[in-house]
Tab-separated table of C-alpha atoms and ligand atoms in Angstrom:
chain	number	residue	atom	x	y	z
U	1	MET	CA	55.902	117.256	-123.431
U	2	LEU	CA	57.708	113.940	-123.058
U	3	ASN	CA	60.785	112.662	-124.838
U	4	ASN	CA	60.293	109.568	-126.935
U	5	ILE	CA	60.892	106.342	-125.074
U	6	LEU	CA	61.455	104.204	-128.175
U	7	THR	CA	63.573	104.750	-131.240
U	8	GLN	CA	61.631	105.122	-134.465
U	9	GLU	CA	62.476	101.515	-135.410
U	10	GLU	CA	61.456	100.155	-132.011
U	11	CYS	CA	58.193	102.063	-132.222
U	12	GLN	CA	57.429	100.542	-135.611
U	13	GLN	CA	58.457	97.111	-134.343
U	14	MET	CA	56.142	97.363	-131.319
U	15	THR	CA	53.202	98.450	-133.462
U	16	ALA	CA	53.865	95.694	-136.004
U	17	LEU	CA	54.164	93.038	-133.288
U	18	ILE	CA	50.789	94.013	-131.864
U	19	LYS	CA	49.071	94.224	-135.238
U	20	GLN	CA	50.456	90.877	-136.428
U	21	SER	CA	49.467	88.997	-133.289
U	22	GLU	CA	46.197	87.163	-132.980
U	23	THR	CA	46.522	85.928	-129.406
U	24	ILE	CA	48.265	88.177	-126.910
U	25	VAL	CA	49.076	87.418	-123.276
U	26	ILE	CA	50.181	89.906	-120.631
U	27	THR	CA	52.063	88.618	-117.585
U	28	CYS	CA	53.564	90.185	-114.484
U	29	HIS	CA	55.512	89.072	-111.399
U	30	GLN	CA	54.285	86.919	-108.542
U	31	ASN	CA	52.637	88.658	-105.605
U	32	PRO	CA	51.532	91.328	-108.073
U	33	ASP	CA	51.505	94.827	-106.630
U	34	GLY	CA	49.776	97.993	-107.806
U	35	ASP	CA	52.355	98.602	-110.501
U	36	ALA	CA	52.339	95.044	-111.879
U	37	LEU	CA	48.558	94.916	-111.933
U	38	GLY	CA	48.094	98.519	-113.047
U	39	ALA	CA	50.518	98.118	-115.943
U	40	SER	CA	48.835	94.875	-117.032
U	41	LEU	CA	45.332	96.350	-116.893
U	42	GLY	CA	46.376	99.627	-118.524
U	43	TRP	CA	48.261	97.929	-121.347
U	44	ALA	CA	45.388	95.475	-121.955
U	45	GLU	CA	42.989	98.416	-122.186
U	46	TYR	CA	45.297	100.172	-124.665
U	47	LEU	CA	45.555	97.064	-126.842
U	48	ARG	CA	41.765	96.691	-126.758
U	49	VAL	CA	40.776	100.281	-127.451
U	50	VAL	CA	43.486	101.316	-129.884
U	51	PHE	CA	44.282	98.036	-131.663
U	52	GLY	CA	41.057	96.063	-131.131
U	53	LYS	CA	43.041	93.218	-129.499
U	54	GLU	CA	41.664	91.377	-126.465
U	55	ALA	CA	44.800	90.459	-124.562
U	56	GLN	CA	44.576	87.950	-121.733
U	57	ILE	CA	46.189	88.819	-118.414
U	58	PHE	CA	47.831	85.881	-116.596
U	59	ILE	CA	49.187	86.512	-113.122
U	60	PRO	CA	51.203	83.878	-111.205
U	61	ASP	CA	49.143	84.020	-108.020
U	62	GLN	CA	46.686	86.071	-105.997
U	63	TYR	CA	46.787	89.862	-105.973
U	64	PRO	CA	46.118	91.739	-102.730
U	65	ASP	CA	42.590	92.645	-101.722
U	66	TYR	CA	43.367	96.348	-101.728
U	67	LEU	CA	43.588	96.270	-105.545
U	68	GLN	CA	40.274	94.482	-106.108
U	69	TRP	CA	38.471	97.759	-106.891
U	70	MET	CA	40.503	98.447	-110.048
U	71	PRO	CA	38.497	98.314	-113.286
U	72	ASN	CA	38.535	94.960	-115.122
U	73	THR	CA	40.170	92.913	-112.367
U	74	GLN	CA	37.483	90.292	-113.095
U	75	LYS	CA	39.231	89.617	-116.410
U	76	ILE	CA	42.507	88.611	-114.759
U	77	VAL	CA	43.350	84.903	-114.762
U	78	ARG	CA	45.393	83.311	-111.984
U	79	PHE	CA	47.958	80.822	-113.219
U	80	ASP	CA	47.921	78.910	-109.915
U	81	LYS	CA	44.162	78.360	-110.273
U	82	PHE	CA	43.900	77.711	-114.010
U	83	GLN	CA	47.292	76.240	-114.707
U	84	GLN	CA	46.383	73.932	-117.583
U	85	GLY	CA	44.454	76.534	-119.525
U	86	CYS	CA	47.166	79.137	-118.993
U	87	GLU	CA	49.868	76.699	-120.044
U	88	TRP	CA	47.975	75.869	-123.224
U	89	THR	CA	47.491	79.540	-124.084
U	90	LEU	CA	51.108	80.444	-123.306
U	91	LYS	CA	52.223	77.648	-125.623
U	92	ASN	CA	49.904	78.682	-128.449
U	93	CYS	CA	49.794	82.472	-128.282
U	94	ASP	CA	51.689	84.812	-130.621
U	95	LEU	CA	52.926	87.514	-128.315
U	96	ILE	CA	53.642	87.771	-124.592
U	97	PHE	CA	54.174	91.062	-122.776
U	98	CYS	CA	56.318	90.692	-119.664
U	99	LEU	CA	55.506	93.603	-117.386
U	100	ASP	CA	57.215	94.809	-114.215
U	101	PHE	CA	59.775	92.010	-113.930
U	102	ASN	CA	63.328	91.665	-115.182
U	103	THR	CA	63.922	87.950	-114.958
U	104	ALA	CA	61.734	84.900	-115.560
U	105	SER	CA	62.153	83.536	-112.029
U	106	ARG	CA	59.980	86.468	-110.865
U	107	VAL	CA	56.891	84.741	-112.304
U	108	ASP	CA	57.591	81.797	-109.997
U	109	GLN	CA	55.504	78.765	-110.969
U	110	MET	CA	54.690	80.266	-114.395
U	111	GLN	CA	58.402	80.399	-115.286
U	112	GLN	CA	58.618	77.094	-117.115
U	113	ALA	CA	55.554	77.734	-119.280
U	114	LEU	CA	56.747	81.258	-120.028
U	115	CYS	CA	60.275	80.253	-120.989
U	116	ALA	CA	59.141	77.252	-123.020
U	117	SER	CA	56.638	79.293	-125.017
U	118	PRO	CA	57.620	79.849	-128.648
U	119	ALA	CA	55.708	83.162	-128.646
U	120	LYS	CA	57.564	86.426	-129.189
U	121	LYS	CA	58.161	88.275	-125.945
U	122	VAL	CA	58.296	91.970	-125.203
U	123	LEU	CA	59.672	93.113	-121.855
U	124	ILE	CA	58.516	96.404	-120.355
U	125	ASP	CA	60.082	96.971	-116.947
U	126	HIS	CA	61.949	99.299	-114.614
U	127	HIS	CA	64.055	96.833	-112.596
U	128	PRO	CA	67.780	96.802	-113.333
U	129	ASN	CA	69.514	94.040	-115.330
U	130	PRO	CA	66.797	92.718	-117.655
U	131	ASP	CA	67.284	89.048	-118.408
U	132	VAL	CA	64.350	87.798	-120.460
U	133	ASP	CA	64.710	86.359	-123.943
U	134	ALA	CA	62.672	89.085	-125.652
U	135	VAL	CA	62.464	90.398	-129.221
U	136	LEU	CA	62.041	93.875	-127.772
U	137	THR	CA	63.229	95.005	-124.343
U	138	VAL	CA	61.989	98.289	-122.908
U	139	SER	CA	63.976	98.464	-119.669
U	140	ARG	CA	64.245	101.825	-117.914
U	141	PRO	CA	65.557	101.367	-114.350
U	142	LYS	CA	65.320	105.112	-113.706
U	143	ALA	CA	61.555	105.149	-114.258
U	144	SER	CA	59.317	105.407	-111.221
U	145	SER	CA	57.222	102.450	-112.307
U	146	THR	CA	56.289	100.189	-115.169
U	147	CYS	CA	53.030	102.155	-115.336
U	148	GLU	CA	55.021	105.280	-116.161
U	149	LEU	CA	56.608	103.333	-119.047
U	150	ILE	CA	53.189	102.178	-120.218
U	151	PHE	CA	52.069	105.798	-120.319
U	152	ARG	CA	55.188	106.874	-122.210
U	153	LEU	CA	54.699	104.099	-124.762
U	154	VAL	CA	51.098	105.025	-125.353
U	155	TRP	CA	52.025	108.695	-125.562
U	156	GLN	CA	54.585	107.986	-128.262
U	157	MET	CA	52.754	105.243	-130.153
U	158	GLY	CA	49.548	107.274	-130.309
U	159	GLY	CA	45.986	106.697	-129.192
U	160	PHE	CA	46.009	108.395	-125.788
U	161	GLU	CA	43.076	110.615	-126.789
U	162	GLN	CA	40.939	107.495	-127.409
U	163	LEU	CA	41.569	106.145	-123.927
U	164	GLU	CA	39.419	106.776	-120.887
U	165	LYS	CA	39.253	106.035	-117.195
U	166	ASN	CA	39.845	102.313	-117.534
U	167	PHE	CA	43.303	103.124	-118.825
U	168	ALA	CA	44.042	106.126	-116.622
U	169	ILE	CA	42.959	104.610	-113.290
U	170	PRO	CA	45.255	101.541	-113.238
U	171	VAL	CA	48.176	103.498	-114.692
U	172	TYR	CA	47.830	106.238	-112.082
U	173	CYS	CA	47.453	103.599	-109.367
U	174	GLY	CA	50.692	101.842	-110.343
U	175	MET	CA	52.668	105.068	-110.430
U	176	MET	CA	51.227	106.029	-107.071
U	177	THR	CA	51.897	102.697	-105.345
U	178	ASP	CA	55.456	102.278	-106.642
U	179	THR	CA	56.367	105.725	-105.319
U	180	GLY	CA	54.554	105.414	-101.975
U	181	GLY	CA	52.021	108.052	-102.986
U	182	PHE	CA	54.733	110.094	-104.759
U	183	THR	CA	56.912	110.289	-101.659
U	184	TYR	CA	59.964	108.485	-103.080
U	185	ASN	CA	61.554	107.882	-106.465
U	186	SER	CA	59.319	110.557	-107.890
U	187	ASN	CA	61.329	113.743	-108.442
U	188	ASP	CA	61.222	113.565	-112.229
U	189	PRO	CA	59.047	116.483	-113.420
U	190	ASP	CA	57.749	114.240	-116.235
U	191	ILE	CA	55.851	112.251	-113.604
U	192	PHE	CA	53.746	115.297	-112.868
U	193	PHE	CA	53.178	116.011	-116.539
U	194	ILE	CA	51.892	112.434	-116.858
U	195	ILE	CA	49.646	112.833	-113.823
U	196	GLY	CA	48.246	116.016	-115.363
U	197	GLU	CA	47.389	114.138	-118.547
U	198	LEU	CA	45.837	111.227	-116.637
U	199	LEU	CA	43.676	113.682	-114.706
U	200	THR	CA	42.168	114.889	-117.996
U	201	LYS	CA	40.473	111.452	-118.090
U	202	HIS	CA	38.457	112.510	-115.039
U	203	ILE	CA	39.960	110.078	-112.606
U	204	ASN	CA	39.524	110.734	-108.907
U	205	LYS	CA	43.105	110.527	-107.663
U	206	ASP	CA	42.109	111.257	-104.073
U	207	LYS	CA	39.746	108.302	-104.111
U	208	ILE	CA	42.418	106.075	-105.684
U	209	TYR	CA	44.728	107.027	-102.811
U	210	ARG	CA	42.064	106.156	-100.248
U	211	ASN	CA	41.157	102.917	-102.018
U	212	VAL	CA	44.753	101.766	-101.718
U	213	PHE	CA	46.161	103.328	-98.583
U	214	HIS	CA	43.055	103.749	-96.423
U	215	ASN	CA	41.738	100.290	-96.963
U	216	PHE	CA	42.776	98.570	-93.754
U	217	SER	CA	40.721	96.044	-91.889
U	218	GLU	CA	40.576	96.484	-88.123
U	219	ASP	CA	42.862	93.435	-87.873
U	220	ARG	CA	45.416	95.073	-90.165
U	221	ILE	CA	45.669	98.253	-88.154
U	222	ARG	CA	45.994	96.273	-84.920
U	223	LEU	CA	48.668	94.084	-86.533
U	224	MET	CA	50.567	97.266	-87.380
U	225	GLY	CA	50.340	98.487	-83.782
U	226	TYR	CA	51.386	95.102	-82.428
U	227	VAL	CA	54.370	94.750	-84.723
U	228	MET	CA	55.703	98.245	-84.113
U	229	TYR	CA	55.310	97.820	-80.342
U	230	GLN	CA	56.291	94.194	-79.820
U	231	SER	CA	58.451	92.951	-82.606
U	232	LEU	CA	60.428	95.862	-84.022
U	233	VAL	CA	64.151	95.620	-83.211
U	234	VAL	CA	65.916	98.940	-83.670
U	235	ASP	CA	69.669	99.305	-84.103
U	236	SER	CA	69.861	103.047	-83.484
U	237	GLU	CA	73.628	103.168	-83.885
U	238	ARG	CA	73.330	101.827	-87.426
U	239	HIS	CA	70.052	103.591	-88.246
U	240	ALA	CA	68.490	100.287	-89.149
U	241	SER	CA	65.747	98.003	-87.884
U	242	PHE	CA	63.978	94.758	-88.571
U	243	PHE	CA	60.778	93.114	-87.434
U	244	THR	CA	59.373	89.626	-87.648
U	245	LEU	CA	55.917	88.477	-88.642
U	246	THR	CA	55.632	84.933	-87.410
U	247	ARG	CA	52.883	82.568	-88.420
U	248	ASP	CA	51.413	82.776	-84.900
U	249	ILE	CA	51.186	86.551	-85.036
U	250	LEU	CA	49.711	86.482	-88.531
U	251	LYS	CA	47.089	84.004	-87.335
U	252	LYS	CA	46.281	86.079	-84.250
U	253	PHE	CA	45.412	89.011	-86.530
U	254	ASN	CA	43.568	86.923	-89.171
U	255	PHE	CA	46.175	87.736	-91.784
U	256	VAL	CA	45.035	87.945	-95.389
U	257	LYS	CA	47.331	88.554	-98.305
U	258	GLY	CA	48.278	92.223	-98.555
U	259	ASP	CA	48.030	92.868	-94.814
U	260	ALA	CA	51.809	93.032	-94.490
U	261	GLU	CA	52.090	95.538	-97.331
U	262	GLY	CA	53.474	98.894	-96.248
U	263	LEU	CA	54.470	97.799	-92.740
U	264	VAL	CA	58.122	97.796	-93.773
U	265	ASN	CA	57.954	101.485	-94.678
U	266	MET	CA	56.880	102.544	-91.194
U	267	PRO	CA	60.193	102.304	-89.300
U	268	LEU	CA	61.687	104.686	-91.874
U	269	GLN	CA	59.605	107.348	-90.141
U	270	ILE	CA	62.110	107.178	-87.263
U	271	LYS	CA	64.332	110.241	-87.501
U	272	GLY	CA	67.598	109.494	-89.295
U	273	HIS	CA	66.598	105.909	-90.088
U	274	LYS	CA	68.114	104.499	-93.268
U	275	LEU	CA	67.070	100.865	-93.512
U	276	SER	CA	64.047	98.808	-92.578
U	277	ILE	CA	63.728	95.049	-93.021
U	278	SER	CA	60.669	92.858	-92.642
U	279	LEU	CA	60.868	89.087	-92.121
U	280	ARG	CA	57.571	87.309	-92.736
U	281	GLU	CA	56.989	83.592	-92.332
U	282	ASP	CA	55.073	81.964	-95.157
U	283	THR	CA	51.631	80.957	-93.892
U	284	GLU	CA	51.848	77.527	-95.531
U	285	LYS	CA	55.388	76.509	-96.438
U	286	ASP	CA	57.775	75.712	-93.591
U	287	ASN	CA	61.181	77.351	-93.525
U	288	THR	CA	60.192	80.040	-96.000
U	289	ILE	CA	60.678	83.634	-94.938
U	290	TRP	CA	59.680	86.514	-97.172
U	291	VAL	CA	62.029	89.448	-96.821
U	292	SER	CA	61.296	93.070	-97.693
U	293	LEU	CA	63.807	95.876	-97.519
U	294	ARG	CA	63.300	99.622	-97.700
U	295	SER	CA	65.860	102.403	-97.454
U	296	VAL	CA	66.325	106.110	-98.004
U	297	ASP	CA	68.899	108.085	-99.973
U	298	GLN	CA	71.755	106.018	-101.391
U	299	PHE	CA	71.553	102.900	-99.246
U	300	PRO	CA	71.470	99.958	-101.714
U	301	CYS	CA	68.695	97.577	-100.609
U	302	ASN	CA	69.132	95.618	-103.821
U	303	GLU	CA	72.770	94.827	-103.050
U	304	MET	CA	71.888	93.674	-99.562
U	305	ALA	CA	68.951	91.635	-100.920
U	306	ALA	CA	71.195	89.951	-103.485
U	307	GLN	CA	74.007	89.239	-101.019
U	308	PHE	CA	71.971	88.064	-98.048
U	309	PHE	CA	68.371	87.343	-99.009
U	310	ASN	CA	68.350	85.607	-102.429
U	311	GLY	CA	66.641	88.575	-103.985
U	312	GLY	CA	67.073	91.950	-105.546
U	313	GLY	CA	65.030	94.921	-106.641
U	314	HIS	CA	65.552	98.655	-106.582
U	315	LEU	CA	68.008	100.818	-104.673
U	316	ASN	CA	65.412	101.826	-102.080
U	317	ALA	CA	62.957	98.912	-102.260
U	318	SER	CA	63.915	95.282	-102.601
U	319	GLY	CA	62.782	91.855	-101.609
U	320	GLY	CA	63.924	88.292	-101.324
U	321	ARG	CA	63.382	84.951	-99.619
U	322	LEU	CA	65.151	82.848	-97.050
U	323	PHE	CA	64.707	79.112	-96.674
U	324	CYS	CA	65.382	78.643	-92.991
U	325	SER	CA	63.850	79.097	-89.546
U	326	MET	CA	62.942	82.553	-88.244
U	327	ASP	CA	65.795	82.386	-85.737
U	328	GLU	CA	68.281	81.781	-88.522
U	329	ALA	CA	66.667	84.534	-90.586
U	330	ILE	CA	67.162	86.941	-87.682
U	331	ASN	CA	70.841	86.010	-87.484
U	332	ILE	CA	71.276	86.523	-91.220
U	333	THR	CA	69.565	89.895	-90.939
U	334	LYS	CA	71.827	90.996	-88.103
U	335	SER	CA	74.873	89.912	-90.147
U	336	ALA	CA	73.580	91.834	-93.157
U	337	ILE	CA	73.199	95.015	-91.115
U	338	LEU	CA	76.695	94.582	-89.709
U	339	ALA	CA	78.164	93.927	-93.139
U	340	PHE	CA	76.664	97.163	-94.470
U	341	GLU	CA	77.417	99.151	-91.311
U	342	LYS	CA	79.664	101.648	-93.108
U	343	GLN	CA	76.875	102.684	-95.407
U	344	LEU	CA	74.414	102.971	-92.526
U	345	LYS	CA	76.305	105.055	-89.995
Y	401	5GP	P1	58.490	93.808	-101.839
Y	401	5GP	O1	59.197	94.138	-100.590
Y	401	5GP	O2	57.329	94.730	-102.057
Y	401	5GP	O3	58.142	92.359	-101.958
Y	401	5GP	O4	59.492	94.082	-103.029
Y	401	5GP	C1	60.072	95.322	-103.198
Y	401	5GP	C2	60.694	95.433	-104.542
Y	401	5GP	O5	61.704	94.453	-104.707
Y	401	5GP	C3	59.721	95.216	-105.683
Y	401	5GP	O6	59.959	96.207	-106.646
Y	401	5GP	C4	60.047	93.875	-106.233
Y	401	5GP	O7	59.867	93.868	-107.603
Y	401	5GP	C5	61.497	93.686	-105.858
Y	401	5GP	N1	61.729	92.288	-105.495
Y	401	5GP	C6	61.099	91.575	-104.538
Y	401	5GP	N2	61.581	90.324	-104.461
Y	401	5GP	C7	62.551	90.232	-105.403
Y	401	5GP	C8	63.416	89.183	-105.835
Y	401	5GP	O8	63.410	88.066	-105.331
Y	401	5GP	N3	64.263	89.491	-106.863
Y	401	5GP	C9	64.302	90.708	-107.448
Y	401	5GP	N4	65.172	90.914	-108.446
Y	401	5GP	N5	63.506	91.708	-107.065
Y	401	5GP	C10	62.634	91.486	-106.060
Y	402	MN	MN1	57.146	98.168	-110.363
């Protein structure tokens, strides 16, 4: 069994908010990942099946190809493609669910429309330091994923028995992707209780794993080989490394969105390694470098991301952005590793 995630009052408030609302929008962070998309799709399915509410899912920009197979992705609306319509709906809707982000800047170009909307907002998220003007905030930084929170909410609020695969698949997928296939941030026994329940909906978890993790194009696997061979810089003394993905390299391997996903985890397979950093040039905007950080044990990626890379995130997985050339980004990265040397050695 699971402990309640909401107080009795919060539970009533959540139910009332849903019931009272005519038009409901679900949003998640830019560059949506399996958890952001899974939580949005799972929650939309719950609202539809259990409350008879057709929520609209607005995402800031494209989601990666490797999530295309999830049920109901055709219902998702991209803000960057349908900006006017999304803006109108955000302005006129009753209720907005903010999933898998802690602060409005994480929805990037949708931020203004989201903040300006008079609709009531409910935040459901597992990143630390929630900072969204919401009538109800469900923030649980210890949770593996927002999808886990979605499951816990449904479990407490009731209606799980009415739900089927189209709920269980995206929710399982988000829990799986945010824990690297249950290899990190996943020691809470509740996670495995939840998985057991999701499996009663006859999902094929092995296939979900393959859909996500064994979904490479030939170009992607060659990019991985190239990067690990040619561009990885290892600081063995400090158990850290970084690699660059320049525009030229991305072009050489016909980069499509999502191809860089997971690369940053690979150097952590080096024995004793504690920190891995990826520096990826934006394919369109000059002087924009996307930074991803991954660590093991207690090394605080989020502190490093906040101090050096204009970002944040979780202890072991964070991201950020630099607005400079790749050479400068490399220098900043080297300084960051030096600054955190005590925690790396
Ligand atoms: P990724 O490397 O996959 O882009 O991001 C890893 C984790 O860091 C994700 O959980 C993501 O939500 C978080 N993250 C990425 N960029 C930022 C950022 O700019 N700010 C904050 N607060 N979190 C971020
Ligand atoms: Mn997440």
